[in-house]
PDB file of C-alpha atoms in Angstrom:
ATOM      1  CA  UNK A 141      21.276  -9.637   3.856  1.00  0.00           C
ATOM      2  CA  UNK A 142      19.373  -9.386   7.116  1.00  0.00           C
ATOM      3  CA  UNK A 143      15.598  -9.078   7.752  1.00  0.00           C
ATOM      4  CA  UNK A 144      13.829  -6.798   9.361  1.00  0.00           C
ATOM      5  CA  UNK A 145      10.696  -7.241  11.459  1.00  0.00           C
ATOM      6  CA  UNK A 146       8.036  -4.932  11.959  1.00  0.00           C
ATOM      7  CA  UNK A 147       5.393  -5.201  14.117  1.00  0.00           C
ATOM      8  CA  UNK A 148       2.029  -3.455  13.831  1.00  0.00           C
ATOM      9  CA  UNK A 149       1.054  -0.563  16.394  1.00  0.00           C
ATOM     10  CA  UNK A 150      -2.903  -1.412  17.117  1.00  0.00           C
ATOM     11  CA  UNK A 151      -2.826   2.171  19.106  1.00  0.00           C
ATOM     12  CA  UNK A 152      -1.857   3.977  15.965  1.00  0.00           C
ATOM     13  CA  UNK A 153      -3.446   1.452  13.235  1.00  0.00           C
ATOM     14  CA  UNK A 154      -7.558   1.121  12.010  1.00  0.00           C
ATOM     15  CA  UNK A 155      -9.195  -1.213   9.983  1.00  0.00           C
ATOM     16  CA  UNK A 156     -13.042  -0.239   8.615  1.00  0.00           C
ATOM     17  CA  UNK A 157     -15.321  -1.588   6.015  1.00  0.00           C
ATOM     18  CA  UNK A 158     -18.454  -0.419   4.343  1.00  0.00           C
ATOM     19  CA  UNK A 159     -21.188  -2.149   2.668  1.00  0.00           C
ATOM     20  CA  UNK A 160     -24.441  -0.786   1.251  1.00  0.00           C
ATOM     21  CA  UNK A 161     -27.611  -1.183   3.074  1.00  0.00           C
ATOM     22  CA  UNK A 162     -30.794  -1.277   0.966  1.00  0.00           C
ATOM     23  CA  UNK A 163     -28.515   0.412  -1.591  1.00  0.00           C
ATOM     24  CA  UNK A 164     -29.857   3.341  -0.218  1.00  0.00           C
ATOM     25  CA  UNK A 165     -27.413   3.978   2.185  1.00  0.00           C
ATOM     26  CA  UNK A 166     -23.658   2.951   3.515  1.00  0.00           C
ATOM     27  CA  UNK A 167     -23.241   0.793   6.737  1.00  0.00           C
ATOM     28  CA  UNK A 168     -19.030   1.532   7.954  1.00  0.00           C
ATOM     29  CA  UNK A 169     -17.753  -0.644  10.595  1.00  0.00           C
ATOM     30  CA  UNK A 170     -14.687  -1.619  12.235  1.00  0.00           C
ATOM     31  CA  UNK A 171     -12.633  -4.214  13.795  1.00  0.00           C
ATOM     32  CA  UNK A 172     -10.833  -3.144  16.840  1.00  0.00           C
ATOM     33  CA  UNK A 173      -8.395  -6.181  17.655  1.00  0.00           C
ATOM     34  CA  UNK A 174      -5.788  -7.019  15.406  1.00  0.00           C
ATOM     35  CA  UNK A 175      -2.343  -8.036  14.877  1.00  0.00           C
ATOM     36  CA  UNK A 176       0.602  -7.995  11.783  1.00  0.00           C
ATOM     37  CA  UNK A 177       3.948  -8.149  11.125  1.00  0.00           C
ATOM     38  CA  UNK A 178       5.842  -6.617   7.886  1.00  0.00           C
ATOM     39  CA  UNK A 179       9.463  -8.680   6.984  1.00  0.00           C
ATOM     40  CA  UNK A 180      11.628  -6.475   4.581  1.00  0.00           C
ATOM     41  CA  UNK A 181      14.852  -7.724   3.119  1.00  0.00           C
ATOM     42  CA  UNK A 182      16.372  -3.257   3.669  1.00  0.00           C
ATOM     43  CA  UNK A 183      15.101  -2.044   6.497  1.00  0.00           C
ATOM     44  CA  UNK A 184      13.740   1.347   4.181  1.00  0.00           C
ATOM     45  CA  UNK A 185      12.964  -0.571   1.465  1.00  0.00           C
ATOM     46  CA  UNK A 186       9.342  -1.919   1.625  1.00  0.00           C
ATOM     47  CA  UNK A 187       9.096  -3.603  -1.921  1.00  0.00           C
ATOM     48  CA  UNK A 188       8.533  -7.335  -1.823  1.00  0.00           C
ATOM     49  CA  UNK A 189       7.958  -7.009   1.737  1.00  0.00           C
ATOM     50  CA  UNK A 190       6.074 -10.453   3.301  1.00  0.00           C
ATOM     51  CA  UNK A 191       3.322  -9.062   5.230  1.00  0.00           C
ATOM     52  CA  UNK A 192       0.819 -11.085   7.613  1.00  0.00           C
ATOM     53  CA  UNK A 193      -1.990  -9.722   9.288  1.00  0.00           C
ATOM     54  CA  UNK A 194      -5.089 -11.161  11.610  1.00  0.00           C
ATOM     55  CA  UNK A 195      -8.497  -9.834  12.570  1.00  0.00           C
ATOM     56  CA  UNK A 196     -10.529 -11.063  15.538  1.00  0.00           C
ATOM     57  CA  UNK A 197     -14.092 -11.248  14.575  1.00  0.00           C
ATOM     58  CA  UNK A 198     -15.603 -10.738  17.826  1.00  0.00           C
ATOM     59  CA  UNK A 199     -13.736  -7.289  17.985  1.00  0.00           C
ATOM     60  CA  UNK A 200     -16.597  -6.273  14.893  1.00  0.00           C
ATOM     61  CA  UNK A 201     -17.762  -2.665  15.644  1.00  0.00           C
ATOM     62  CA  UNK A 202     -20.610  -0.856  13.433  1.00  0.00           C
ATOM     63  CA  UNK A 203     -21.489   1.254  16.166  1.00  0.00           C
ATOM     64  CA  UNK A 204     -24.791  -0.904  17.058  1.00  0.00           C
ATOM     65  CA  UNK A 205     -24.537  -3.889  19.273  1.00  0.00           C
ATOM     66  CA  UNK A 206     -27.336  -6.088  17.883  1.00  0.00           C
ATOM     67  CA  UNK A 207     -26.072  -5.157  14.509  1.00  0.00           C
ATOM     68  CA  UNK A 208     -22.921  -6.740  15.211  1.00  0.00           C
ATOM     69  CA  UNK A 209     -24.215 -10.003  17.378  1.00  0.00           C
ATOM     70  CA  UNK A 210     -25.939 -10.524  14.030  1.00  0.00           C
ATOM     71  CA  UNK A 211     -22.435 -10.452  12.209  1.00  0.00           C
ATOM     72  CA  UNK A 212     -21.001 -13.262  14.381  1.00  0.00           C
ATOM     73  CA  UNK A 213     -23.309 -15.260  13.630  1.00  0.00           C
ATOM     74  CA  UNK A 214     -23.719 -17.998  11.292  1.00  0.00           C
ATOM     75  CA  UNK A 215     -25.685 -15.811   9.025  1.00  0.00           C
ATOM     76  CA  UNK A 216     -22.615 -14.037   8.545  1.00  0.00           C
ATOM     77  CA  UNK A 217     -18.945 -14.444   9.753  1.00  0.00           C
ATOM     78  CA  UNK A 218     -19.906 -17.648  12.104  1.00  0.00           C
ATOM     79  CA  UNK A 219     -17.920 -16.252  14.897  1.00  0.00           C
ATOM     80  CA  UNK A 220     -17.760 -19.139  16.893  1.00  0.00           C
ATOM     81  CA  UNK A 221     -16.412 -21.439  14.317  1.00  0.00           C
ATOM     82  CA  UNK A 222     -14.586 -18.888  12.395  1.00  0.00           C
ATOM     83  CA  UNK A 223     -12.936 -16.426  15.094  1.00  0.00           C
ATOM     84  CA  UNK A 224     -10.533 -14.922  12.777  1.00  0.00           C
ATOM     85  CA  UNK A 225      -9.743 -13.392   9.421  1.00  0.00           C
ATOM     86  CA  UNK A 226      -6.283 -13.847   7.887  1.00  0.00           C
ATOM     87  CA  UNK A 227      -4.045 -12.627   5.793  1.00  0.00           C
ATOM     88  CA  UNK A 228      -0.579 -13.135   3.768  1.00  0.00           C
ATOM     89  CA  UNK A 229       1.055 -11.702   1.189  1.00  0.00           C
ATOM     90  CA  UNK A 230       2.018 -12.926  -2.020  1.00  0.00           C
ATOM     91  CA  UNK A 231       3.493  -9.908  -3.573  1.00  0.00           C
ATOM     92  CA  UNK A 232       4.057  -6.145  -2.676  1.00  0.00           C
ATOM     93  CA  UNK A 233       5.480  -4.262  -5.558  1.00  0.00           C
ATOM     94  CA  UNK A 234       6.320  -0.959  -5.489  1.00  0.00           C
ATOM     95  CA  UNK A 235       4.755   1.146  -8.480  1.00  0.00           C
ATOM     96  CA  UNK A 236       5.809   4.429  -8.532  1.00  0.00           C
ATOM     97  CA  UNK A 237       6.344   7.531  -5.369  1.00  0.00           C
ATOM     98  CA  UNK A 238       4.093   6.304  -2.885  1.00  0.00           C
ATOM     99  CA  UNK A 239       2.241   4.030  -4.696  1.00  0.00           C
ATOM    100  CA  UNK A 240       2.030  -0.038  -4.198  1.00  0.00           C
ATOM    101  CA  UNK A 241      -0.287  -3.026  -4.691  1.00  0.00           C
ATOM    102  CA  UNK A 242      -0.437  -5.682  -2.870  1.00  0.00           C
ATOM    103  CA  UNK A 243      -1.600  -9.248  -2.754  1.00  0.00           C
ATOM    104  CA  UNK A 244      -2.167 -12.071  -0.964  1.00  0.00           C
ATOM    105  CA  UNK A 245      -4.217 -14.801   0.506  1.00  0.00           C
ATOM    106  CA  UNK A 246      -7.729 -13.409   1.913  1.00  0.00           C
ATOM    107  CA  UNK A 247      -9.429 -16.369   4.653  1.00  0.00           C
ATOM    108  CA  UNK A 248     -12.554 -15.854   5.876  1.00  0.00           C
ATOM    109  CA  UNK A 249     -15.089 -17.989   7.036  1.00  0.00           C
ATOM    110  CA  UNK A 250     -12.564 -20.984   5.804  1.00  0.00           C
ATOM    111  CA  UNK A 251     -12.505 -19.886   2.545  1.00  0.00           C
ATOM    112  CA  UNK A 252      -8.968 -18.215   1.068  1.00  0.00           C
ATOM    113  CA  UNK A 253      -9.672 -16.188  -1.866  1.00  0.00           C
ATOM    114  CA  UNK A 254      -6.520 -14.188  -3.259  1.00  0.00           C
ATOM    115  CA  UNK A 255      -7.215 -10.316  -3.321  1.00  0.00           C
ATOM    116  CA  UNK A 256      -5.083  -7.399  -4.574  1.00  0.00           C
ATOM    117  CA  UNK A 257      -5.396  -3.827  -2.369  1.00  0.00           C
ATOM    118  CA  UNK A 258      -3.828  -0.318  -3.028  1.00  0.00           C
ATOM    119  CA  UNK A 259      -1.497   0.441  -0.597  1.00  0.00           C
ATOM    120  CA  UNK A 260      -0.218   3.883  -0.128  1.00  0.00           C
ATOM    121  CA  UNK A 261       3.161   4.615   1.885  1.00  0.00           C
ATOM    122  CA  UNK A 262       2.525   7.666   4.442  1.00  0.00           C
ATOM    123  CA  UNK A 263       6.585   7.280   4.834  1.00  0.00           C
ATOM    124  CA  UNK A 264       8.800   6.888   7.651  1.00  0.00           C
ATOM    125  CA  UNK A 265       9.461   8.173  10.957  1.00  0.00           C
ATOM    126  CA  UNK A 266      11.861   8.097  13.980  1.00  0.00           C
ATOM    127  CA  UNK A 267       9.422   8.725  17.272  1.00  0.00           C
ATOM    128  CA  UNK A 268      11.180  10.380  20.504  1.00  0.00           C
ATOM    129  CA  UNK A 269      11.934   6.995  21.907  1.00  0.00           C
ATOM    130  CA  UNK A 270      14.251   6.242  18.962  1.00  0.00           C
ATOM    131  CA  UNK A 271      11.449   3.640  17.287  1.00  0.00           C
ATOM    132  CA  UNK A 272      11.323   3.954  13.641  1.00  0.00           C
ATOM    133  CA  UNK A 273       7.629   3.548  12.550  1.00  0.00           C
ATOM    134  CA  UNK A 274       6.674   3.272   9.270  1.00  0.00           C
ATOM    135  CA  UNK A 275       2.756   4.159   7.823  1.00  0.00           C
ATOM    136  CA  UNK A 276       0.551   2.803   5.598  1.00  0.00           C
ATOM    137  CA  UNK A 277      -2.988   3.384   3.928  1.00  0.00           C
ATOM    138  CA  UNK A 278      -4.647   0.506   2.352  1.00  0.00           C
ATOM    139  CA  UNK A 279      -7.954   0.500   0.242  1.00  0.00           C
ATOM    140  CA  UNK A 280      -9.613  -2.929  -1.308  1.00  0.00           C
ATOM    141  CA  UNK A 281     -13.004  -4.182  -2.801  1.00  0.00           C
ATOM    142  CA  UNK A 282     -13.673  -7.263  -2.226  1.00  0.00           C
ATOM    143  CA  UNK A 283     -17.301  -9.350  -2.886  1.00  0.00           C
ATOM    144  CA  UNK A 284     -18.750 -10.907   0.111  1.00  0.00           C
ATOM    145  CA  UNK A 285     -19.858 -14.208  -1.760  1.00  0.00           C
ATOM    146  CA  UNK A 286     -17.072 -15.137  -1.981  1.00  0.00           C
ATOM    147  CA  UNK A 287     -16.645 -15.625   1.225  1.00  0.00           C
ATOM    148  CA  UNK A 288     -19.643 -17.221   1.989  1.00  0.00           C
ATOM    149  CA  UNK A 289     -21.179 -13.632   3.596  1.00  0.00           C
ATOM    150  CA  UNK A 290     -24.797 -13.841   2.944  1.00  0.00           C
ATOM    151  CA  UNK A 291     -27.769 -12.143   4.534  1.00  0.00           C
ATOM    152  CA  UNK A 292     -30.961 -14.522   4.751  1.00  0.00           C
ATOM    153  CA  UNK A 293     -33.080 -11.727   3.962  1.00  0.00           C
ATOM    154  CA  UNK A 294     -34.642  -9.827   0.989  1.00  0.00           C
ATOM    155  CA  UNK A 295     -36.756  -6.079   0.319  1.00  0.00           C
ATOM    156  CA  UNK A 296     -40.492  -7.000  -0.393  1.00  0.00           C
ATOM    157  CA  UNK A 297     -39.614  -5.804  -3.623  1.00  0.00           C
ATOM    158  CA  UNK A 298     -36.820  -8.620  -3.709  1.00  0.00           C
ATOM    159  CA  UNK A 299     -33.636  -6.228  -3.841  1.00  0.00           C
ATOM    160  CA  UNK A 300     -30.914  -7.086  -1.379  1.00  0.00           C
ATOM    161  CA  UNK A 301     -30.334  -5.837   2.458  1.00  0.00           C
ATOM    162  CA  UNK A 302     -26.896  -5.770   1.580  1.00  0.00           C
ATOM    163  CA  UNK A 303     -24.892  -4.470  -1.308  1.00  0.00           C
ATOM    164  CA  UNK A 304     -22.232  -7.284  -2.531  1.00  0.00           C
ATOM    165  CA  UNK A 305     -19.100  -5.452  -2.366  1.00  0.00           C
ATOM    166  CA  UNK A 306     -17.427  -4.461   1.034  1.00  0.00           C
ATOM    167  CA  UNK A 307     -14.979  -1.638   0.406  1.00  0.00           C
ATOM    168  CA  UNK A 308     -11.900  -2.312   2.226  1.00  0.00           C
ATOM    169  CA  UNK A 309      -9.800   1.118   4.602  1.00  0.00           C
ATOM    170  CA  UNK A 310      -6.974   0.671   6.517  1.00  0.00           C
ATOM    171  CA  UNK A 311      -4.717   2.978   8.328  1.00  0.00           C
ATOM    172  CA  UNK A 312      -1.575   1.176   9.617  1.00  0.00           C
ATOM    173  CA  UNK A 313       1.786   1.788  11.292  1.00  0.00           C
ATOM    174  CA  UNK A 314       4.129  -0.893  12.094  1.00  0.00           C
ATOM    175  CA  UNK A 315       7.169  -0.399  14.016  1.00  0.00           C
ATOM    176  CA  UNK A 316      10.696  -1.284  13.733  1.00  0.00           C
ATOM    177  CA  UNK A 317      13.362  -0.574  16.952  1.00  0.00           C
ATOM    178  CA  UNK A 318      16.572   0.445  16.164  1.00  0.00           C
ATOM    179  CA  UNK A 319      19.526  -2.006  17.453  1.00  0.00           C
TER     180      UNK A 319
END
C-alpha cells in the first residue's frame, strides 16, 4: 500500500502557548517558523499517521521583544545551544468522529519527554488549484520542568513568576497534491 506525504502549510498553520504570570494573569505567545510532515498509509485515512514537526526558537513571539530575548536565553529555552524544538509521533489513534490523541516524543532544551495532545480533525478539502489540504486543531499541557524551563526569579512573597504548566494550541493544515 502506498504512502502519502503531507507537508505542513506555515501560511495557513499557528502554533501558541500560554503560561500564567504571577498566577494572576495569562502570558500567550507564539512561534512563527515551523515545519512538519504527516505520512498516512490511505491517503483519507489519518489513523496511525507518523507525524514530525519542528519549531525554531528564535521565531518566539509574545508580542514584547525583551520578553522574548529573555526566552532565548539560558534562563529559558537556551536559544543558542538549543535552536529547535522537535517532535515525532509514536501513535495517532483515531477515537471517535473527529476526535484523536496523539503521542510522541517532545525535545526541548535536549531533553525528550513523551507527551500525549488532543487532536481534533477540521476535515478535508480540495483548494482551486486541485491541492487536497487536510486541517487540524491540537491542544496539550505540558509542565515546563520537565524540560528544564525555569525562571530564576521569585514574588517577595516567594510564589512563582511563572505558572508550571504551558497549555499547548495549534491550528494546522498540511497539504497533499494530487498525482
Amino acid at each position: 500500500m502506498a504512502t502519502n506525504k503531507w507537508v505542513l502549510d506555515l501560511a495557513h498553520s499557528e502554533v501558541h502557548f500560554k503560561i500564567k504570570h504571577l498566577v494572576i494573569s495569562t502570558i500567550t505567545g507564539a512561534f512563527n517558523i515551523f515545519s512538519g510532515t504527516l505520512t498516512t498509509k490511505e491517503h483519507d485515512n489519518f489513523d496511525n499517521a507518523d507525524i514530525k514537526f519542528s519549531i525554531d526558537v528564535y521565531s518566539i513571539d509574545t508580542n514584547n521583544t525583551t520578553r522574548d530575548e529573555h526566552l532565548k536565553s539560558d534562563d529559558f529555552f537556551n536559544a543558542d545551544i538549543y535552536p529547535q524544538i522537535d517532535f515525532k509521533s509514536t501513535s495517532f489513534k483515531h477515537l471517535m468522529g473527529d476526535k484523536y490523541v496523539l503521542n510522541g516524543d517532545l525535545t526541548i532544551k535536549g531533553i525528550t519527554k513523551n507527551v500525549r495532545l488532543d487532536v481534533l480533525f477540521g476535515g478535508e478539502a480540495k483548494d482551486g488549484f486541485g491541492i487536497n489540504r487536510a486541517g487540524f486543531e491540537v491542544n496539550g499541557l505540558i509542565n515546563r520542568n520537565d524540560f528544564d524551563i525555569h525562571a530564576p526569579d521569585v514574588t517577595e512573597a516567594g510564589g512563582l513568576v511563572l505558572g508550571e504548566d504551558i497549555k499547548l494550541h495549534a491550528n494546522i493544515q498540511f497539504t497533499n497534491e494530487t498525482e
